[in-house]
XYZ file of C-alpha atoms in Angstrom:
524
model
C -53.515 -0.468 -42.640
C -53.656 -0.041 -46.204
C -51.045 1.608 -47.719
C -51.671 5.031 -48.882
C -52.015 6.638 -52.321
C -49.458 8.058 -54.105
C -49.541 11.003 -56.570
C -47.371 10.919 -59.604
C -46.716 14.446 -60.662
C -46.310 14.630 -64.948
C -42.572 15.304 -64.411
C -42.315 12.422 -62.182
C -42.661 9.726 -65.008
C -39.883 7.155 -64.400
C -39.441 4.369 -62.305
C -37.449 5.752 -59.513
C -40.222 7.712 -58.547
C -41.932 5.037 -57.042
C -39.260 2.800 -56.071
C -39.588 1.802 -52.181
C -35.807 2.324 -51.093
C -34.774 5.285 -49.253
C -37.534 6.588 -48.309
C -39.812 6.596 -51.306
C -43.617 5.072 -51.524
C -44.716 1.882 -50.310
C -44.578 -0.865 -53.099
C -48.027 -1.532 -53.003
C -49.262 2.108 -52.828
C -52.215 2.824 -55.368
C -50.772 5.634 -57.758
C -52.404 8.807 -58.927
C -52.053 10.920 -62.095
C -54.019 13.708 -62.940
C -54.647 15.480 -66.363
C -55.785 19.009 -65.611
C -57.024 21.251 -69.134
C -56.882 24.110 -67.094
C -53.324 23.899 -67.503
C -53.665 24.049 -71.332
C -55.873 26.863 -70.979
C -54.216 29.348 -69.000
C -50.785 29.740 -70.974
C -50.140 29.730 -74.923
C -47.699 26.364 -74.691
C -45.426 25.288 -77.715
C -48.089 22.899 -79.348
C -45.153 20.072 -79.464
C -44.663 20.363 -75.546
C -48.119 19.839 -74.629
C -48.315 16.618 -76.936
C -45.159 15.473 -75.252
C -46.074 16.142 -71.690
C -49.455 14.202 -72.489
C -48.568 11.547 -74.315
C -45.624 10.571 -71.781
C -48.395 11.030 -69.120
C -50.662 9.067 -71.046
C -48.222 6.332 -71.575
C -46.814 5.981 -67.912
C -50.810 5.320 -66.823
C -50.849 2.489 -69.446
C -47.702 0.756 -68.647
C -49.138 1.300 -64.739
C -52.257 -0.712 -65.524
C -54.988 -1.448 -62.711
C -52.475 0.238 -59.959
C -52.941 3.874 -61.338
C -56.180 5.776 -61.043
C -55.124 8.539 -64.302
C -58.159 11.290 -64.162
C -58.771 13.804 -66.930
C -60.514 16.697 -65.386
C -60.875 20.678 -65.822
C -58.714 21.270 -62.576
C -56.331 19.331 -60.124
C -59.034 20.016 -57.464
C -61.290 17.965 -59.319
C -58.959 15.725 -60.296
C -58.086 15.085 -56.724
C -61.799 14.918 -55.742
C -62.184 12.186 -58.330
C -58.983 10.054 -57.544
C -59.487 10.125 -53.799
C -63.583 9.921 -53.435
C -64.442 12.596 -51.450
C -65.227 16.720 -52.067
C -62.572 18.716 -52.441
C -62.207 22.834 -53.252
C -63.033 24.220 -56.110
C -60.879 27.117 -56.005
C -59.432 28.622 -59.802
C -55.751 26.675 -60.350
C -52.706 28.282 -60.325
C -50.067 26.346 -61.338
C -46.927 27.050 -63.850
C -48.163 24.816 -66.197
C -45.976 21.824 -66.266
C -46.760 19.223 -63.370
C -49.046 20.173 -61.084
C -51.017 22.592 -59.012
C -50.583 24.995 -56.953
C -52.675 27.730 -54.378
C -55.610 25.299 -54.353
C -56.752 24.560 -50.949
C -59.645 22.318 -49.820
C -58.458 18.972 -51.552
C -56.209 16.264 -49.940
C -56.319 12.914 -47.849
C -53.507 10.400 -46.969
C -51.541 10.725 -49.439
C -47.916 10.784 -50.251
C -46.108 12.852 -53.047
C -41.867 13.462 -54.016
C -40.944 16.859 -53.337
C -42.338 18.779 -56.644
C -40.175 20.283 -58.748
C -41.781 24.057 -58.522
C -42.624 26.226 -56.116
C -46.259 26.547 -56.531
C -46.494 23.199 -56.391
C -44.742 22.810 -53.339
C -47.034 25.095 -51.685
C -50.154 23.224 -52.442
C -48.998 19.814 -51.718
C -48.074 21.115 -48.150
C -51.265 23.097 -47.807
C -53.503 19.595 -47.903
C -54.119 17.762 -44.962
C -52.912 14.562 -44.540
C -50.171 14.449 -47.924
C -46.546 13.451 -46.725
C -44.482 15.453 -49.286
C -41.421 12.806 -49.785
C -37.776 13.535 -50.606
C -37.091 15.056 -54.280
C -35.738 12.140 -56.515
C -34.244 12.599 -60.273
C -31.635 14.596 -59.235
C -27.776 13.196 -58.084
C -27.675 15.988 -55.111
C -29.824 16.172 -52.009
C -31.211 20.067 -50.616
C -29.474 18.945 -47.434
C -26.497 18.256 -48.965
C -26.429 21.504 -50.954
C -27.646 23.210 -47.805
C -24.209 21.802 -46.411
C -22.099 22.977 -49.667
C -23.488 26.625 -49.833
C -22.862 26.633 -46.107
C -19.556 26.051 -46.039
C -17.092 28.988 -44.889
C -18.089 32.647 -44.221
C -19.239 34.477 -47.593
C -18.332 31.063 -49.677
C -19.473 31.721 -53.511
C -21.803 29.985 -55.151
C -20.102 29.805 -58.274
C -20.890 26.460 -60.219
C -17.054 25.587 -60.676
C -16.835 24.919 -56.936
C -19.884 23.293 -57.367
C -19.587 21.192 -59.981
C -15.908 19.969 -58.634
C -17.553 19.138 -55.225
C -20.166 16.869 -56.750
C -17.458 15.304 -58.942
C -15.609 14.592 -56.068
C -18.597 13.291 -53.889
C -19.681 11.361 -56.649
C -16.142 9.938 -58.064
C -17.019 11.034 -61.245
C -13.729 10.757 -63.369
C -11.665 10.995 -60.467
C -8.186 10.187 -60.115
C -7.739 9.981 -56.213
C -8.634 13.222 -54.973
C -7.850 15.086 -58.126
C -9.600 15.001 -61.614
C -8.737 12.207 -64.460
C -6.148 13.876 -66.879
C -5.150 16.628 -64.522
C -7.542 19.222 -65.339
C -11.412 19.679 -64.276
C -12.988 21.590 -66.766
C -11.879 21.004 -70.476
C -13.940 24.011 -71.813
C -11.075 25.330 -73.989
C -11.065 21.772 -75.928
C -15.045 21.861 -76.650
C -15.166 25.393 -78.393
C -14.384 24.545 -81.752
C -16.120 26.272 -84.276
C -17.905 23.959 -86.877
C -15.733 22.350 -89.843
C -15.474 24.313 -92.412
C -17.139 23.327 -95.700
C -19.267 20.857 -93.659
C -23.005 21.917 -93.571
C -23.767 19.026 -90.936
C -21.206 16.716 -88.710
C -20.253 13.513 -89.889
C -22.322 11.832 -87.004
C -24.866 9.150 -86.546
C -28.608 10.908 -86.294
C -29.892 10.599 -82.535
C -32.353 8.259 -81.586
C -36.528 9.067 -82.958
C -39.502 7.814 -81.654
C -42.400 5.918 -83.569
C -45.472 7.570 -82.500
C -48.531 4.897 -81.661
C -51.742 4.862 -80.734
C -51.815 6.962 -77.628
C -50.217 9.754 -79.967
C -52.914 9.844 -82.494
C -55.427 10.436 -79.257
C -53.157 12.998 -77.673
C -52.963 15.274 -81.231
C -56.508 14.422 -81.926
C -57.624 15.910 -78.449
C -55.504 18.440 -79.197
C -57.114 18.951 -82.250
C -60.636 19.142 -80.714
C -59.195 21.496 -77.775
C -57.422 23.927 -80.358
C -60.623 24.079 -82.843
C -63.615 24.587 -79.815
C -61.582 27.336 -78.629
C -60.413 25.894 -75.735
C -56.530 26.265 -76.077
C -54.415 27.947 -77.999
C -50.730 27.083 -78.277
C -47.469 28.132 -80.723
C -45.065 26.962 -82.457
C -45.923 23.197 -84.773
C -46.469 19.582 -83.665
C -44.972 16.667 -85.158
C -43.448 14.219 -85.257
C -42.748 13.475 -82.166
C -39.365 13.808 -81.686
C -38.576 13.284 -78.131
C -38.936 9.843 -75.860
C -42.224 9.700 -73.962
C -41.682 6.054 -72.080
C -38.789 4.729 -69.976
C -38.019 2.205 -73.007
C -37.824 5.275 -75.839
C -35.516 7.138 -72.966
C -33.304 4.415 -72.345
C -33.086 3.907 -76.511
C -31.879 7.464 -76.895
C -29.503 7.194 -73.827
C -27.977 4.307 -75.644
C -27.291 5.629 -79.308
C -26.339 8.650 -77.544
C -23.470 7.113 -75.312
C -22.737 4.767 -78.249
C -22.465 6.670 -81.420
C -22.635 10.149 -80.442
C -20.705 11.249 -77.572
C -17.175 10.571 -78.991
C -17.888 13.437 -81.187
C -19.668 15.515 -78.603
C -17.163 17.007 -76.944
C -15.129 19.651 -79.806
C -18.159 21.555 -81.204
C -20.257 21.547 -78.141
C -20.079 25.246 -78.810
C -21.061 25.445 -82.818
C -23.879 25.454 -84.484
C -24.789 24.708 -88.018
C -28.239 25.764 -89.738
C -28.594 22.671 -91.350
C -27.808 20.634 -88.840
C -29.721 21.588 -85.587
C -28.762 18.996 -83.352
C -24.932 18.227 -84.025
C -23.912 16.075 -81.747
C -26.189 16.840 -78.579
C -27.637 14.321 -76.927
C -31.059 15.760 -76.687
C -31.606 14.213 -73.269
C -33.026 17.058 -71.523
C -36.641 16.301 -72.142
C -36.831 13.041 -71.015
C -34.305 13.686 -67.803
C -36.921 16.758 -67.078
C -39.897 14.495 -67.722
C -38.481 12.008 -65.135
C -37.738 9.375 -67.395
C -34.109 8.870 -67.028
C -32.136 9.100 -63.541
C -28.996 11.602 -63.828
C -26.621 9.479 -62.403
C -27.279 6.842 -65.142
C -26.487 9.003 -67.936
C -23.034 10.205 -66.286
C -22.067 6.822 -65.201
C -22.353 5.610 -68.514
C -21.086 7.937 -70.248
C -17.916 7.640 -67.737
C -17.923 4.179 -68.406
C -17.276 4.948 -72.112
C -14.755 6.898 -71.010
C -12.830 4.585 -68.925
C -13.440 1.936 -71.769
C -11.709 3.925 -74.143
C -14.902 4.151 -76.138
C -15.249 8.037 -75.774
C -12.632 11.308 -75.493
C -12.559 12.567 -71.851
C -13.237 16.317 -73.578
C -16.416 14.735 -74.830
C -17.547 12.987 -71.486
C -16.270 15.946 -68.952
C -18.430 17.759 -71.111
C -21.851 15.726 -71.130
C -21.137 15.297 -66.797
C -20.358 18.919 -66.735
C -23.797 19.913 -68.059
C -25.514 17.212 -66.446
C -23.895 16.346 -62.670
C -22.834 20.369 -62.782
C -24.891 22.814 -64.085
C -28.528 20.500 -64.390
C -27.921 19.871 -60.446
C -26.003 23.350 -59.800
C -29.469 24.447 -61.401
C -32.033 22.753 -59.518
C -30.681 23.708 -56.497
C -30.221 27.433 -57.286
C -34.062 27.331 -58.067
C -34.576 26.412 -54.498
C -31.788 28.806 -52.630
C -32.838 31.935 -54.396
C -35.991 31.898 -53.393
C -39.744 33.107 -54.546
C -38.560 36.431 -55.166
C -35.599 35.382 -57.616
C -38.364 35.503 -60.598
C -39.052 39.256 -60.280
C -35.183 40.053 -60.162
C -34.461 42.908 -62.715
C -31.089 44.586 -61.869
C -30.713 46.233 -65.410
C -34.118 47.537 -65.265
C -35.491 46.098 -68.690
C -38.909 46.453 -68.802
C -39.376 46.514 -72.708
C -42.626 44.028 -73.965
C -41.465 40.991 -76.180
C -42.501 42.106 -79.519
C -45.387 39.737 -81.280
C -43.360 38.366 -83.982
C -40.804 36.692 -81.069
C -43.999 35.777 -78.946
C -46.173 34.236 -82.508
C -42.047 32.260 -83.564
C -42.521 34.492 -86.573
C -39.132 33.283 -88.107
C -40.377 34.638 -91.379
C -40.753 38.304 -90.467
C -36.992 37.939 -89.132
C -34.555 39.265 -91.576
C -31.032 38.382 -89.384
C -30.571 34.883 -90.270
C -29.140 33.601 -87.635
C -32.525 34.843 -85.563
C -34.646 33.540 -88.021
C -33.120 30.464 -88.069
C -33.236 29.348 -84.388
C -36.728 31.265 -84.365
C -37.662 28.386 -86.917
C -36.406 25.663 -84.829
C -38.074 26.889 -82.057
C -41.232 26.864 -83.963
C -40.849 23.484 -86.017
C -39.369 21.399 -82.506
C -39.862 23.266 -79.749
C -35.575 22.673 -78.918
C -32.511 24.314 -79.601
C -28.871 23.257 -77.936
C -27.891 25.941 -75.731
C -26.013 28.459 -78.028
C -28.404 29.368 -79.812
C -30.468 29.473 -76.406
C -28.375 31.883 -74.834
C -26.168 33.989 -77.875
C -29.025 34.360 -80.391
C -32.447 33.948 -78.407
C -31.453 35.205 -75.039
C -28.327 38.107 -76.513
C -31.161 39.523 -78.682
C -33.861 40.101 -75.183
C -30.569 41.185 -73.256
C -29.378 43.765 -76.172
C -33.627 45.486 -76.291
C -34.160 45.521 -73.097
C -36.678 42.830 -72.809
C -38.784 42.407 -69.666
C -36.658 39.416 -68.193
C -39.713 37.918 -65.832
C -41.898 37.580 -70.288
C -38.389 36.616 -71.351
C -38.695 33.589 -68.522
C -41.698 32.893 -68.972
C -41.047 32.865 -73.385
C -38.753 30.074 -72.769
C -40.686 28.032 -70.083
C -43.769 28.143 -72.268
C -41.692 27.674 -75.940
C -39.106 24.689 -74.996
C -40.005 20.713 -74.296
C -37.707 20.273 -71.895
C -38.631 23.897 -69.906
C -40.231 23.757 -66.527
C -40.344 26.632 -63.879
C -36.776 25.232 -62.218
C -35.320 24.869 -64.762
C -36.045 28.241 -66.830
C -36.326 30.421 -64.105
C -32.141 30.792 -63.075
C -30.916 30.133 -66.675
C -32.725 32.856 -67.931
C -33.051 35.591 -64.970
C -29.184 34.278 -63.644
C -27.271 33.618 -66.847
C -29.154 34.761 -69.660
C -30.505 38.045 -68.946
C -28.326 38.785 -65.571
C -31.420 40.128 -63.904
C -29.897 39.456 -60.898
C -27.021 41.781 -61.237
C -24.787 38.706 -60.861
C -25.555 35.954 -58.213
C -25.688 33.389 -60.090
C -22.698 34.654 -63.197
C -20.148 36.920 -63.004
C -20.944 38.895 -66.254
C -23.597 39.534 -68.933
C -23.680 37.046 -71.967
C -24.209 39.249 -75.338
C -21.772 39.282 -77.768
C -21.716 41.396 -81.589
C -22.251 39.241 -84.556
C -18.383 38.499 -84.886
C -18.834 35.915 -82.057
C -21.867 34.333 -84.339
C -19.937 34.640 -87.273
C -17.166 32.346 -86.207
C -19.370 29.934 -84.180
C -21.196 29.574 -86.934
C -22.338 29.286 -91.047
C -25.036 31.176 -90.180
C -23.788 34.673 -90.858
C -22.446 33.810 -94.688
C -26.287 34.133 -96.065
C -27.370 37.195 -94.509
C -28.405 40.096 -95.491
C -26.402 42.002 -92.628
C -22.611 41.974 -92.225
C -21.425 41.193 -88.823
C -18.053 43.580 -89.186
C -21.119 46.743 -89.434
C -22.144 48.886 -86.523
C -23.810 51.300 -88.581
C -25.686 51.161 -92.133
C -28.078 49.507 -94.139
C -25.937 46.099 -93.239
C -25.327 46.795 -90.165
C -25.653 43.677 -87.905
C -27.921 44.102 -85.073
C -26.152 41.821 -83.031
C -23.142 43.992 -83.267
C -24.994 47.224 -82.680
C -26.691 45.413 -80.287
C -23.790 44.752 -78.098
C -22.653 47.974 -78.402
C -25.918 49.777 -77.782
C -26.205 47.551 -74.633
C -22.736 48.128 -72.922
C -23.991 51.951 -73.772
C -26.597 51.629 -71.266
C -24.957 50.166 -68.921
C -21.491 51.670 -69.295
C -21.162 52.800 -65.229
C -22.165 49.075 -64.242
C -20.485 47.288 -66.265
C -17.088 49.099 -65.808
C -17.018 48.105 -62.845
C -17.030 44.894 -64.012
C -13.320 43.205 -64.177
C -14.907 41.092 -67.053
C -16.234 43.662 -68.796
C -14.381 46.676 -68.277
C -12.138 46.123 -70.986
C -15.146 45.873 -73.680
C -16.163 48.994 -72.228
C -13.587 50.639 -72.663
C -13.648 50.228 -76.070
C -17.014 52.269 -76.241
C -14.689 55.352 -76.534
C -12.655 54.161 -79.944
C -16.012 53.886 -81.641
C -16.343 57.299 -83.951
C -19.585 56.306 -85.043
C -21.394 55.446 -81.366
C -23.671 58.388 -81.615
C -25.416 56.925 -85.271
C -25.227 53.557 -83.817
C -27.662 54.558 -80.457
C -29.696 56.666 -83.309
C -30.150 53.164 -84.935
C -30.571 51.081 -82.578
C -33.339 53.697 -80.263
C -35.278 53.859 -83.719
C -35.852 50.189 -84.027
C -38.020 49.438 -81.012
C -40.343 46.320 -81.465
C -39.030 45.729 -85.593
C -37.913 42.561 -86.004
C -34.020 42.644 -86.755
């Protein structure tokens, strides 16, 4: 019997995804790919994402050769009708825009897929008759062995530091016997550094960039052609490419990375610098998302440095901490919470996103530090995740932002965002639309948290000691404003209580609410 087809989702770009061993596809299955416009079509995508996720699809299907049947079609029914030779539905897709389908019915034959990485996806792939959905790969952590974890003991927490210690453990990851290397497990206190002063970039070698080619010019040219006829429309600027798109370009960026950047990761993990957007982040996320790199590859070597004396252990428990903790701790959250995780909304926020956050109208922002990330949002589609969560995600917290558009911003807005990924970092830990499953308190802060994280308050036109005033910063009366409306909740709070407490030492509270009620959709 001939071995069946195989269907490469776009996130499911590297070579572990159709490696043989334990359990994967047969060696000499045929492979499929499928380029759906509809996907283009029925979101407003960050114009740099789309090239990204096209041009690393576009490349994977060369590098494949004769073994990959790569369709371009209006829908993934189509696609699959195409690929496999016989009709299929022609139902209206439904997918969350990254890589692949979902609520189509109709198409399908012997086929095999890895687990997808989104729900809707999921559903489809299971819906079709005769598709084997395989085990999920690019992750370190199985759903059976999380099932196991999260199992464990009556009413056991899900916190990620128990998490991130058990996969440490399971893993050996800088283990000493059964403890951690050095003594401690999380060096957090070490990496929160705020940037050198008189510095307005880090004295570190630049991360790895791509050289766009051929299959680049095509991608932006169809682009091009999609944008002008009408077909798409997308935000945000495109070019140059700035993240990998093959398994070579990842593997180059995992390299400098490990070699000349991590032993200055570690200390200003935390800090950010306006001219210098990338500090010493390893901007590894895309291609891990896209499937290109294997997690366990980037924390083993960047343990190795460790253990070669090549990099700080601050600076390497750091890089495993986000990526064998809280990337896996992640994943798996996505998964456990279920469907109805995405319409959490504890706080009740129900407030639109305002056009000049939805357009990345960083010029109508007069807060600098907003207007700055807002640009870098806009120019690369990326930020490191301070700015993510304290600038971005504070400001939708503080206004009461519909947290299900806020989601949805940052899927649609960020390279490396997909539905897993976006969904519990922004309803769990940035917004805390879940009233605290996933962290134990809100993350918003005033501008003095900003201020020494950061140069970015020194230019601006708002100070970040004022509440109230013309300078008044509205991160500050933000924060305020915000504890305000949630003063019985968050009181109750053991890690807020305190801050709320200090809601009654504040003489002017009643011309900060004024302020802050009167500035509804105006950018800041």
């Amino acid at each position: 019997m001939a071995p069946r087809p195989h269907w490469l989702f776009g996130d499911q770009l590297g070579p572990h995804f159709i490696d043989p061993r334990h359990g994967g596809p047969d060696a000499k299955s045929p492979l499929v790919m499928i380029e759906a416009r509809s996907v283009l079509r029925r979101r407003r995508f960050h114009r740099a994402k789309a090239h990204l996720v096209l041009s690393a699809m576009r490349h994977r299907a060369a590098e494949l050769g004769d073994r990959i049947t790569y369709v371009r079609a209006e829908t993934y029914a189509e696609g699959l009708e195409q690929a496999l030779g016989h009709p299929a539905s022609h139902r209206s897709d439904s997918h969350d825009g990254d890589a692949g389908p979902s609520q189509e019915r109709g198409a399908g034959d012997r086929l095999t897929v890895c687990h997808p990485t989104s729900r809707r996806a999921l559903d489809f792939v299971r819906a079709q008759p005769g598709v084997e959905v395989l085990g999920a790969r690019g992750f370190m952590v199985s759903h059976d062995d999380f099932a196991e974890w999260a199992g464990r003991g009556s009413g056991q927490s899900l916190r990620m530091e128990g998490f991130y210690r058990w996969v440490r453990g399971r893993h050996d990851l800088l283990m000493d016997g059964d403890g951690p290397v050095g003594g401690r497990w999380n060096l957090d206190h070490d990496n929160r550094e705020p940037p050198p002063r008189g510095k307005e970039t880090l004295d570190v070698r630049g991360p790895w960039q791509p050289r766009e080619d051929d299959i680049d010019e095509k991608v932006r040219h169809d682009l091009d052609r999609w944008e002008r006829d009408g077909d798409v429309s997308f935000v945000g600027r495109d070019g140059p490419r700035r993240f990998p798109a093959t398994r070579r370009e990842a593997l180059s960026a995992l390299r400098r990375f490990i070699t000349h950047r991590l032993p200055d990761f570690g200390r200003h993990e935390d800090a950010v610098l306006a001219a210098d957007p990338v500090m010493s982040h390893s901007l590894l996320s895309a291609p891990l998302n896209l499937g290109l790199l294997d997690p366990a590859e980037c924390v083993e070597r960047a343990v190795h440095a460790y253990r070669a004396g090549d990099a700080p252990l601050n600076s390497v428990e750091g890089f495993v901490r986000q990526i064998a903790g809280w990337r896996e701790y992640v994943w798996h959250l996505y998964w456990h919470f279920g469907e109805d995780y995405r319409h959490r909304n504890a706080l009740r926020h129900t407030t639109p996103l305002p056009d000049w956050f939805l357009d990345l109208d960083a010029d109508a922002v007069t807060a600098n530090c907003l207007s700055t990330v807002l640009a870098q949002v806009r120019d690369t589609g990326w930020t490191h995740h301070i700015p993510r969560l304290m600038v971005l995600g504070s400001r939708a917290l503080q206004d009461g932002w519909d947290p299900e558009a806020v989601t949805d911003w940052f899927h649609r807005c960020f390279v490396d965002g997909y539905d897993w990924v976006m969904l519990p970092n922004v309803v769990g830990m940035s917004q805390y639309a879940d009233g605290g499953l996933m962290t134990t308190k809100p993350y918003t802060s005033g501008g003095a948290y900003i201020h020494r994280m950061s140069d970015l308050c020194g230019p601006c036109a708002y100070r970040p000691t004022d509440r109230t005033g013309d300078h008044a910063c509205p991160y500050t009366a933000g924060y305020w404003a915000f504890l305000h409306r949630h003063r019985t909740r968050l009181a109750a709070n053991h890690r807020t209580a305190r801050a709320v407490k200090g809601l009654d030492r504040i003489k002017d509270l009643p011309e900060l609410l004024e302020a802050h009620a009167d500035r509804g959709d105006t950018p800041p």
